[in-house]
PDB file of C-alpha atoms in Angstrom:
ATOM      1  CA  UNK A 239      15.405  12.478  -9.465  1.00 42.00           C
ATOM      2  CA  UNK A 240      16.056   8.836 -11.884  1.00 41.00           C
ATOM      3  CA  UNK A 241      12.866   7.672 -11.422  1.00 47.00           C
ATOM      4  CA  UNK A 242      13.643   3.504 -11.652  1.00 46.00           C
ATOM      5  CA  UNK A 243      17.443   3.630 -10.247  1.00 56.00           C
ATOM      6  CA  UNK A 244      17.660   1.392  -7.517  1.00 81.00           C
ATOM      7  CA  UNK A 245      15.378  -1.005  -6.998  1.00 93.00           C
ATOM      8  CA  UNK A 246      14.050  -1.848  -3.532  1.00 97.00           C
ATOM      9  CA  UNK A 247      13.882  -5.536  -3.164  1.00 96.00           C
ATOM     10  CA  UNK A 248      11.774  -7.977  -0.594  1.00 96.00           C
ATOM     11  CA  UNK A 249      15.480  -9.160   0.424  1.00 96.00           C
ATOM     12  CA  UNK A 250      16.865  -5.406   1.082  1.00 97.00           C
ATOM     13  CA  UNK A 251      13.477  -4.614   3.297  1.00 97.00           C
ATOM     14  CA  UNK A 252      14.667  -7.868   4.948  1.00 96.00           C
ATOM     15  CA  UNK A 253      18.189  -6.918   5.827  1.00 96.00           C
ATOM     16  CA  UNK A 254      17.487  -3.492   7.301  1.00 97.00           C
ATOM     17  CA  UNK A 255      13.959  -4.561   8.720  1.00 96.00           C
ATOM     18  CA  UNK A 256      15.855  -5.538  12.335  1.00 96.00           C
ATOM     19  CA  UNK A 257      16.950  -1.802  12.106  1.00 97.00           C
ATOM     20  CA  UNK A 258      13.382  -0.557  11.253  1.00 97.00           C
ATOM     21  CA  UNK A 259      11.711  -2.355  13.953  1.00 93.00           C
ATOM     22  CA  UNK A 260      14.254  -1.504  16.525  1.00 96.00           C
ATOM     23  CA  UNK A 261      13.452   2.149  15.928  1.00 97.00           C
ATOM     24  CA  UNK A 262       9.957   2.146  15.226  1.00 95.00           C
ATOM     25  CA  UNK A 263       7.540   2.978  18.184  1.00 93.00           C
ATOM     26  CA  UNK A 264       6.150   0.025  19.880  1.00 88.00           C
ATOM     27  CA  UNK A 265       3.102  -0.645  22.038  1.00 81.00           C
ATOM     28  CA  UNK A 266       0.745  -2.925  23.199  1.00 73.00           C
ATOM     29  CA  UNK A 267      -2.262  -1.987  21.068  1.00 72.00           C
ATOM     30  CA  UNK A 268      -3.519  -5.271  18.576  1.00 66.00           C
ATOM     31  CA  UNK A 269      -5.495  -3.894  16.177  1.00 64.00           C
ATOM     32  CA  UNK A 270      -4.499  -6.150  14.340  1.00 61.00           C
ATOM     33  CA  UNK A 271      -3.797 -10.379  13.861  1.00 56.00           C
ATOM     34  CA  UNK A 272      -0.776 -10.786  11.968  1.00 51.00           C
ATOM     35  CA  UNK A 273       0.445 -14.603  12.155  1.00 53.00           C
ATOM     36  CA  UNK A 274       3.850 -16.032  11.595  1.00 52.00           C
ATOM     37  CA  UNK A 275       5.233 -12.439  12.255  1.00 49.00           C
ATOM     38  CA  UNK A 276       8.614 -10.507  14.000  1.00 48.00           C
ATOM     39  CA  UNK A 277       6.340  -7.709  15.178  1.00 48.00           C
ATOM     40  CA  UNK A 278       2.910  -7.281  17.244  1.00 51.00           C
ATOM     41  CA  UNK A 279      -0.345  -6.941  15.673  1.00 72.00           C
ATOM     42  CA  UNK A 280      -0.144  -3.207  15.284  1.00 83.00           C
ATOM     43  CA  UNK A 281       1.651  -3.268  11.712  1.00 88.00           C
ATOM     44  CA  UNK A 282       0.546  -4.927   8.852  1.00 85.00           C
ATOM     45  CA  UNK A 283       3.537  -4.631   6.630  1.00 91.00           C
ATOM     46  CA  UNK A 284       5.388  -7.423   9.203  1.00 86.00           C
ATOM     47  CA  UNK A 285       8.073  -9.121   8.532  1.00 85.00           C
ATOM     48  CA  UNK A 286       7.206 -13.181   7.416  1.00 82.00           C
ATOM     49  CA  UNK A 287       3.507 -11.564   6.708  1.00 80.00           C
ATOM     50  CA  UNK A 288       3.369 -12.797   2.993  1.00 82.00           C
ATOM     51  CA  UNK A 289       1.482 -10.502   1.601  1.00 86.00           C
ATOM     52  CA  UNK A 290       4.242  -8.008   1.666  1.00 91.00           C
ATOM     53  CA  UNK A 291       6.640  -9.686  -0.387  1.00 92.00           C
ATOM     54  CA  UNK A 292       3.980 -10.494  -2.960  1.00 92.00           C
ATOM     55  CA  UNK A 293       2.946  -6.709  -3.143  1.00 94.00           C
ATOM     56  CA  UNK A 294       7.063  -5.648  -2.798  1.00 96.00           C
ATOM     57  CA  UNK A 295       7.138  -7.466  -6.309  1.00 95.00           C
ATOM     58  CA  UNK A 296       4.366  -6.606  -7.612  1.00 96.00           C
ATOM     59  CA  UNK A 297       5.238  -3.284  -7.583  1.00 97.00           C
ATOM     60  CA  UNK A 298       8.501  -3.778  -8.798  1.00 97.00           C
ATOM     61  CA  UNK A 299       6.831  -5.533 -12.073  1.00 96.00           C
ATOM     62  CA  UNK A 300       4.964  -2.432 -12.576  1.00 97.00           C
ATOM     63  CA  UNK A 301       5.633  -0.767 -16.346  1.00 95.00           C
ATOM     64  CA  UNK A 302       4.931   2.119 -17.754  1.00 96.00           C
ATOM     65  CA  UNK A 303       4.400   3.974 -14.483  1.00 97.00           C
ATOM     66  CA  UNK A 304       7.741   6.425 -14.371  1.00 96.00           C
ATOM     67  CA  UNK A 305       5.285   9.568 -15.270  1.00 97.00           C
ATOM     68  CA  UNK A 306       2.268   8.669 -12.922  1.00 98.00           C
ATOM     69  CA  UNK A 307       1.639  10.169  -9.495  1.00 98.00           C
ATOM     70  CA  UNK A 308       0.759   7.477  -6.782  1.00 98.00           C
ATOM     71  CA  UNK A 309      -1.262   7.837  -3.525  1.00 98.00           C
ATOM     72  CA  UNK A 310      -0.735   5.203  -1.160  1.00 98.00           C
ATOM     73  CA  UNK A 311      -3.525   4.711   1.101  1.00 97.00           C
ATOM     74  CA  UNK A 312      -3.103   4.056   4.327  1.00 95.00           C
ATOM     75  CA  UNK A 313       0.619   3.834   4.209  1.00 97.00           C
ATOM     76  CA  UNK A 314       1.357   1.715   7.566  1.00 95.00           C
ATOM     77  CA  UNK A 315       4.856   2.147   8.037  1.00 96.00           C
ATOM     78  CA  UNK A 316       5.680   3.088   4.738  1.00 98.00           C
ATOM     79  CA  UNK A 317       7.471  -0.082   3.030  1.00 98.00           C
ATOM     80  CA  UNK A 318       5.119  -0.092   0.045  1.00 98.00           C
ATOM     81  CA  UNK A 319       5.464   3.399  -0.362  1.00 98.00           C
ATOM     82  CA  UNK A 320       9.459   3.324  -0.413  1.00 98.00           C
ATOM     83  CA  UNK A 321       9.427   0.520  -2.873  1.00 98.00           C
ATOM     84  CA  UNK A 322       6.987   2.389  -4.964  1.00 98.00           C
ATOM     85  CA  UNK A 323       8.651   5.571  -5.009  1.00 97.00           C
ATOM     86  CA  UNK A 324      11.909   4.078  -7.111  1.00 96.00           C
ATOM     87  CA  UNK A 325       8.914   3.656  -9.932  1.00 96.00           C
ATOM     88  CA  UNK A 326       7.093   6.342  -9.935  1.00 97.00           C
ATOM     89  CA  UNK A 327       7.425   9.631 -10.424  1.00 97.00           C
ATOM     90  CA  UNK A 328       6.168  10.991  -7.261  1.00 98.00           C
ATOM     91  CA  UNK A 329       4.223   9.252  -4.483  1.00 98.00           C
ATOM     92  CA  UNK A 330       2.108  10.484  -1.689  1.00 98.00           C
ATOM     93  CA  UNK A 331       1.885   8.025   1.162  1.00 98.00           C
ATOM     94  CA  UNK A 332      -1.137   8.836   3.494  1.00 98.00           C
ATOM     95  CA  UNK A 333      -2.018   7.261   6.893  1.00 96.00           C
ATOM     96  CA  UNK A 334      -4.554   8.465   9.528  1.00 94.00           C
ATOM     97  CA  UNK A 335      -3.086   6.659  12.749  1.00 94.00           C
ATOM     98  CA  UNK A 336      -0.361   9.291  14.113  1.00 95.00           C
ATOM     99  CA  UNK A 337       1.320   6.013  15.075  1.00 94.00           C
ATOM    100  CA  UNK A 338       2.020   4.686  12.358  1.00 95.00           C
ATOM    101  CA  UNK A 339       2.554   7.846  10.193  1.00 97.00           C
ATOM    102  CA  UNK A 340       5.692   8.529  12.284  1.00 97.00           C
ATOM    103  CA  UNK A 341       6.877   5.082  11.851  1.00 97.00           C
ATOM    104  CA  UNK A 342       6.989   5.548   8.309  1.00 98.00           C
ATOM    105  CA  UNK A 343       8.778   8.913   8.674  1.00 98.00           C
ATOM    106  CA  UNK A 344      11.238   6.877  10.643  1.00 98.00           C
ATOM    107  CA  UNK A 345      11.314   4.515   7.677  1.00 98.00           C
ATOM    108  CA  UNK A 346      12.334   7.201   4.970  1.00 98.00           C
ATOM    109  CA  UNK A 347      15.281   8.150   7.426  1.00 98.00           C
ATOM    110  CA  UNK A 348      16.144   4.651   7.740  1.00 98.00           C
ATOM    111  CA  UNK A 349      16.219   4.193   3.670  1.00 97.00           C
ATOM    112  CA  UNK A 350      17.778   7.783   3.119  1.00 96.00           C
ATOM    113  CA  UNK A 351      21.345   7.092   5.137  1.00 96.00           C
ATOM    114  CA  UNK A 352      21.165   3.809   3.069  1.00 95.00           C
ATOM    115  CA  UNK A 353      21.457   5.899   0.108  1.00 94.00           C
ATOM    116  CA  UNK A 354      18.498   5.913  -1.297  1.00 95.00           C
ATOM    117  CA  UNK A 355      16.878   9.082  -3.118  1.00 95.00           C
ATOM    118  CA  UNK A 356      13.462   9.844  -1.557  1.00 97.00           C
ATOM    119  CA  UNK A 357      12.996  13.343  -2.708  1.00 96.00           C
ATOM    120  CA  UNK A 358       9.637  12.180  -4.350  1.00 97.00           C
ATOM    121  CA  UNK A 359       8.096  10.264  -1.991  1.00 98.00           C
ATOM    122  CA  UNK A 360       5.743  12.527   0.438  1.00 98.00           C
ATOM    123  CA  UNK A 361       4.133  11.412   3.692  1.00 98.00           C
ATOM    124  CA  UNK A 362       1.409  12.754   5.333  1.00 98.00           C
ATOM    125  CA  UNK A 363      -0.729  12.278   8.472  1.00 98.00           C
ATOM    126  CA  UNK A 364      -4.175  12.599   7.223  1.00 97.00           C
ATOM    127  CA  UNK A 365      -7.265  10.954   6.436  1.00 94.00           C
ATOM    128  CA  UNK A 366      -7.737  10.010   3.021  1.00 94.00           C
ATOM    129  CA  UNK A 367     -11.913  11.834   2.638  1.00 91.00           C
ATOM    130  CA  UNK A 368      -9.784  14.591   3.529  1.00 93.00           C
ATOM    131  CA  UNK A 369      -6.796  14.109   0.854  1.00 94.00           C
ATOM    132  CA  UNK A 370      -7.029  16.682  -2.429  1.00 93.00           C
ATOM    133  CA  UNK A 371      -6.481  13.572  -4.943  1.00 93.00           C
ATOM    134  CA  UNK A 372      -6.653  15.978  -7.958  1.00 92.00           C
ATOM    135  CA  UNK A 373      -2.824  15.411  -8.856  1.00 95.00           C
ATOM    136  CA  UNK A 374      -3.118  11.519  -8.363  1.00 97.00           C
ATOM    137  CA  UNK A 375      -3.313   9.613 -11.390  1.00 96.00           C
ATOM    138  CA  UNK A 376      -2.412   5.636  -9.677  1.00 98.00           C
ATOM    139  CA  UNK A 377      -3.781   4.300  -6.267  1.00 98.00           C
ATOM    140  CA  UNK A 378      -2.288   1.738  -4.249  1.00 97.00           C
ATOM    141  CA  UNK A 379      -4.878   0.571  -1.507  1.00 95.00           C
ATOM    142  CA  UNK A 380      -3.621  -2.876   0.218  1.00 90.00           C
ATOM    143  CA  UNK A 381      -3.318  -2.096   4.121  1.00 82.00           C
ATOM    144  CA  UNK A 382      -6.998  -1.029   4.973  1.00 86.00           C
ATOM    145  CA  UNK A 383     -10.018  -2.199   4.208  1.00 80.00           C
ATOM    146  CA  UNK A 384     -13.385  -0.369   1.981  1.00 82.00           C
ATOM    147  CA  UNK A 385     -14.970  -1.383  -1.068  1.00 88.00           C
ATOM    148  CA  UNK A 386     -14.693   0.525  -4.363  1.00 92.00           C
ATOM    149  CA  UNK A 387     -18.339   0.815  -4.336  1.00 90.00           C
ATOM    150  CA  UNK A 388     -18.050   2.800  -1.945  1.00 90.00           C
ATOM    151  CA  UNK A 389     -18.680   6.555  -1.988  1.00 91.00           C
ATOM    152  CA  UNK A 390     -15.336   7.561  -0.735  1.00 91.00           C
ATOM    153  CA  UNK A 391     -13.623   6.284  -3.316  1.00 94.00           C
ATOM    154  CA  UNK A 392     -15.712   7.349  -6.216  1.00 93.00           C
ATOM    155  CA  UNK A 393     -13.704  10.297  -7.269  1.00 92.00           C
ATOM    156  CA  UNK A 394     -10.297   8.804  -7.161  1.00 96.00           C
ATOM    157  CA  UNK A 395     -11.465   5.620  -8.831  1.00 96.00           C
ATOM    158  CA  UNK A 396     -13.115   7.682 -11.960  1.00 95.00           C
ATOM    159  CA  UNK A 397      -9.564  10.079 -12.320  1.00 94.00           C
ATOM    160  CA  UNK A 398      -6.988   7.271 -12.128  1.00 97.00           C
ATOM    161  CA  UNK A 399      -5.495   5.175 -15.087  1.00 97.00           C
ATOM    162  CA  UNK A 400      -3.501   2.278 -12.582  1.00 98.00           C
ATOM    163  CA  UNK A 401      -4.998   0.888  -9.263  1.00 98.00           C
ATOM    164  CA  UNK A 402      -3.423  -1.735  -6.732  1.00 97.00           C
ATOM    165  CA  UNK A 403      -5.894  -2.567  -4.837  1.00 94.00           C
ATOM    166  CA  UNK A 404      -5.768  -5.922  -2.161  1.00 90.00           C
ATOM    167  CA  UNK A 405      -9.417  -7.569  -0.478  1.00 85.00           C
ATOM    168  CA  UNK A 406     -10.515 -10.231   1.393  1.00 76.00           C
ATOM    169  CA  UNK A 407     -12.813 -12.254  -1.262  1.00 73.00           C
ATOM    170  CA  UNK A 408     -13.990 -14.489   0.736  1.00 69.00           C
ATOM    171  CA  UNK A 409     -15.615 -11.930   3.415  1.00 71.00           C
ATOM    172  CA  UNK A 410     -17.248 -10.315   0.436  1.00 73.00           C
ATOM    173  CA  UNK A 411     -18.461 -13.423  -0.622  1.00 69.00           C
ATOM    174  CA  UNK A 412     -20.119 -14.205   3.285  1.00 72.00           C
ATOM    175  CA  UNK A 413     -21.304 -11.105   3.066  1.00 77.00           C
ATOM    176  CA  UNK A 414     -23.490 -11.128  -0.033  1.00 78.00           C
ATOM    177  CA  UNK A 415     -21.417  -7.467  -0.763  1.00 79.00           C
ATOM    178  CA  UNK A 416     -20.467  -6.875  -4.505  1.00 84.00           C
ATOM    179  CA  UNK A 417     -17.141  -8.484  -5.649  1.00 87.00           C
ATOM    180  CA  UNK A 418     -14.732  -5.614  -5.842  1.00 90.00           C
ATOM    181  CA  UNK A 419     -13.011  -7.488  -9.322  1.00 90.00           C
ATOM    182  CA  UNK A 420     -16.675  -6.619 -11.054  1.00 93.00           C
ATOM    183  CA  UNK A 421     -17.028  -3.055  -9.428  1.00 94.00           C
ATOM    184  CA  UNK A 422     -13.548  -2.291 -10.431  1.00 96.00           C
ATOM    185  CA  UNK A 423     -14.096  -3.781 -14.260  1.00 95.00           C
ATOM    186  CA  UNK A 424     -17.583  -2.804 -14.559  1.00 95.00           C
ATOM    187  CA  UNK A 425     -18.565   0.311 -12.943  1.00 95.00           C
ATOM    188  CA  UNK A 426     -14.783   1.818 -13.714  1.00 97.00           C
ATOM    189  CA  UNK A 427     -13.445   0.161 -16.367  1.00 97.00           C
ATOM    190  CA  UNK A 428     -10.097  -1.341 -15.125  1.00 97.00           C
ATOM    191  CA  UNK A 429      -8.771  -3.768 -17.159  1.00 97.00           C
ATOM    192  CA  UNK A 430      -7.719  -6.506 -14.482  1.00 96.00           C
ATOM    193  CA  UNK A 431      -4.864  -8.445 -13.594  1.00 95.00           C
ATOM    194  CA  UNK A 432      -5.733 -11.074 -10.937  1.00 89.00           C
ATOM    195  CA  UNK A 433      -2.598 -11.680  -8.466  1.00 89.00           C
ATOM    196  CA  UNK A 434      -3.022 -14.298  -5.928  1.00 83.00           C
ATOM    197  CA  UNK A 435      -1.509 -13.468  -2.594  1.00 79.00           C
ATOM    198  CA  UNK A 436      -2.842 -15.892  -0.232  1.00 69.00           C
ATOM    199  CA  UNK A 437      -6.108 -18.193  -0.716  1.00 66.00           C
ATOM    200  CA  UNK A 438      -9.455 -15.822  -1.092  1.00 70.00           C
ATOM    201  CA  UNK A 439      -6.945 -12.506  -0.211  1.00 77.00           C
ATOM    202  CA  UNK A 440      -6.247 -11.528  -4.105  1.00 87.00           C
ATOM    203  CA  UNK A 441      -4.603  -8.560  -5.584  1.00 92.00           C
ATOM    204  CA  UNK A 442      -5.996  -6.927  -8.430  1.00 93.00           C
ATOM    205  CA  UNK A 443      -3.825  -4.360 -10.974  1.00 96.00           C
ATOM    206  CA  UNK A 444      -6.180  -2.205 -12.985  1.00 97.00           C
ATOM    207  CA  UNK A 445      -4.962  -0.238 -16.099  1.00 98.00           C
ATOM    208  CA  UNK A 446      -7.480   1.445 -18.542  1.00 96.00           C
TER     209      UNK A 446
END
């Protein structure tokens, strides 16, 4: 596969998103609140939710990644992931609710009659404690939630050279819980790159 031939903009998601959601599952579960969107509160990457078009470019911006392996955590229905996988050499997109997993499935398909090569773009119904991240060298964590103080992500955060990673700095900050930017900088050694996606919701790009 090219690695970086067709790029997959906010404005393409947006002309074949009525086609997505008409064939994605639906139900009445609100797990989450997702304001000024097309769809219920059961997908994150919505539609008119802005945080999607900021990460959409942001991972379009990315340089230097065509050799990297990416993990997507926590996938939702799988628009990051596509987007990513015209970058990088391979990605793994992961997601725990059997929901949404097969909405991203359905996603691929969607993208794959457009044209589009997926070949290197993997998804998988699991939960990430469970994931073998030994061949992941980038993580891109923006649709759930976790510190990176946390155990789980120990591992992965010590192995990988790039990290996406979106949080709530304001909740942090209520909490009295360690700012991810200094966990991330200090305990890990990520060089940051501070992307503001809506007020106290940042998103930070590490590279060491």
């Amino acid at each position: 596969m090219k690695v970086g031939g067709d790029m997959i903009t906010h404005e393409i998601i947006e002309e074949l998103y009525p086609t997505l959601d008409s064939l994605w599952e639906h139900n009445d579960r609100n797990r989450y609140q997702v304001r000024g969107t097309i769809c219920e509160g059961d997908i994150w990457q919505a539609l008119g939710y802005k945080p999607v078009k900021v990460i959409v470019n942001l991972i379009n911006s990315l340089e230097s990644v065509s050799d990297m392996t990416l993990l997507d955590y926590g996938c939702d229905v799988g628009l990051h992931s596509i987007v990513a996988s015209q970058k990088f050499k391979k990605v793994v997109a992961i997601e725990n609710d059997i929901v949404s997993y097969r909405r991203a499935k359905v996603t691929k398909e969607v993208f794959e009659r457009k044209g589009y090569n997926l070949s290197n773009l993997e998804i998988k119904n699991i939960n990430f404690k469970e994931y073998d991240c030994s061949d992941i060298n980038a993580l891109l964590k923006c649709d759930v939630g976790g510190n990176p103080d946390s155990d789980i992500y120990a591992s992965i955060l010590s192995r990988v050279n790039l990290v996406v990673w979106k949080f709530h700095e304001e909740k942090f900050i209520r909490k009295g819980e360690p700012n991810p930017k200094d966990i991330l900088k200090n305990k890990y050694h990520f060089n940051l790159d501070y992307h503001e996606c809506s007020p106290k919701r940042p998103i930070l790009v590490g590279r060491k």
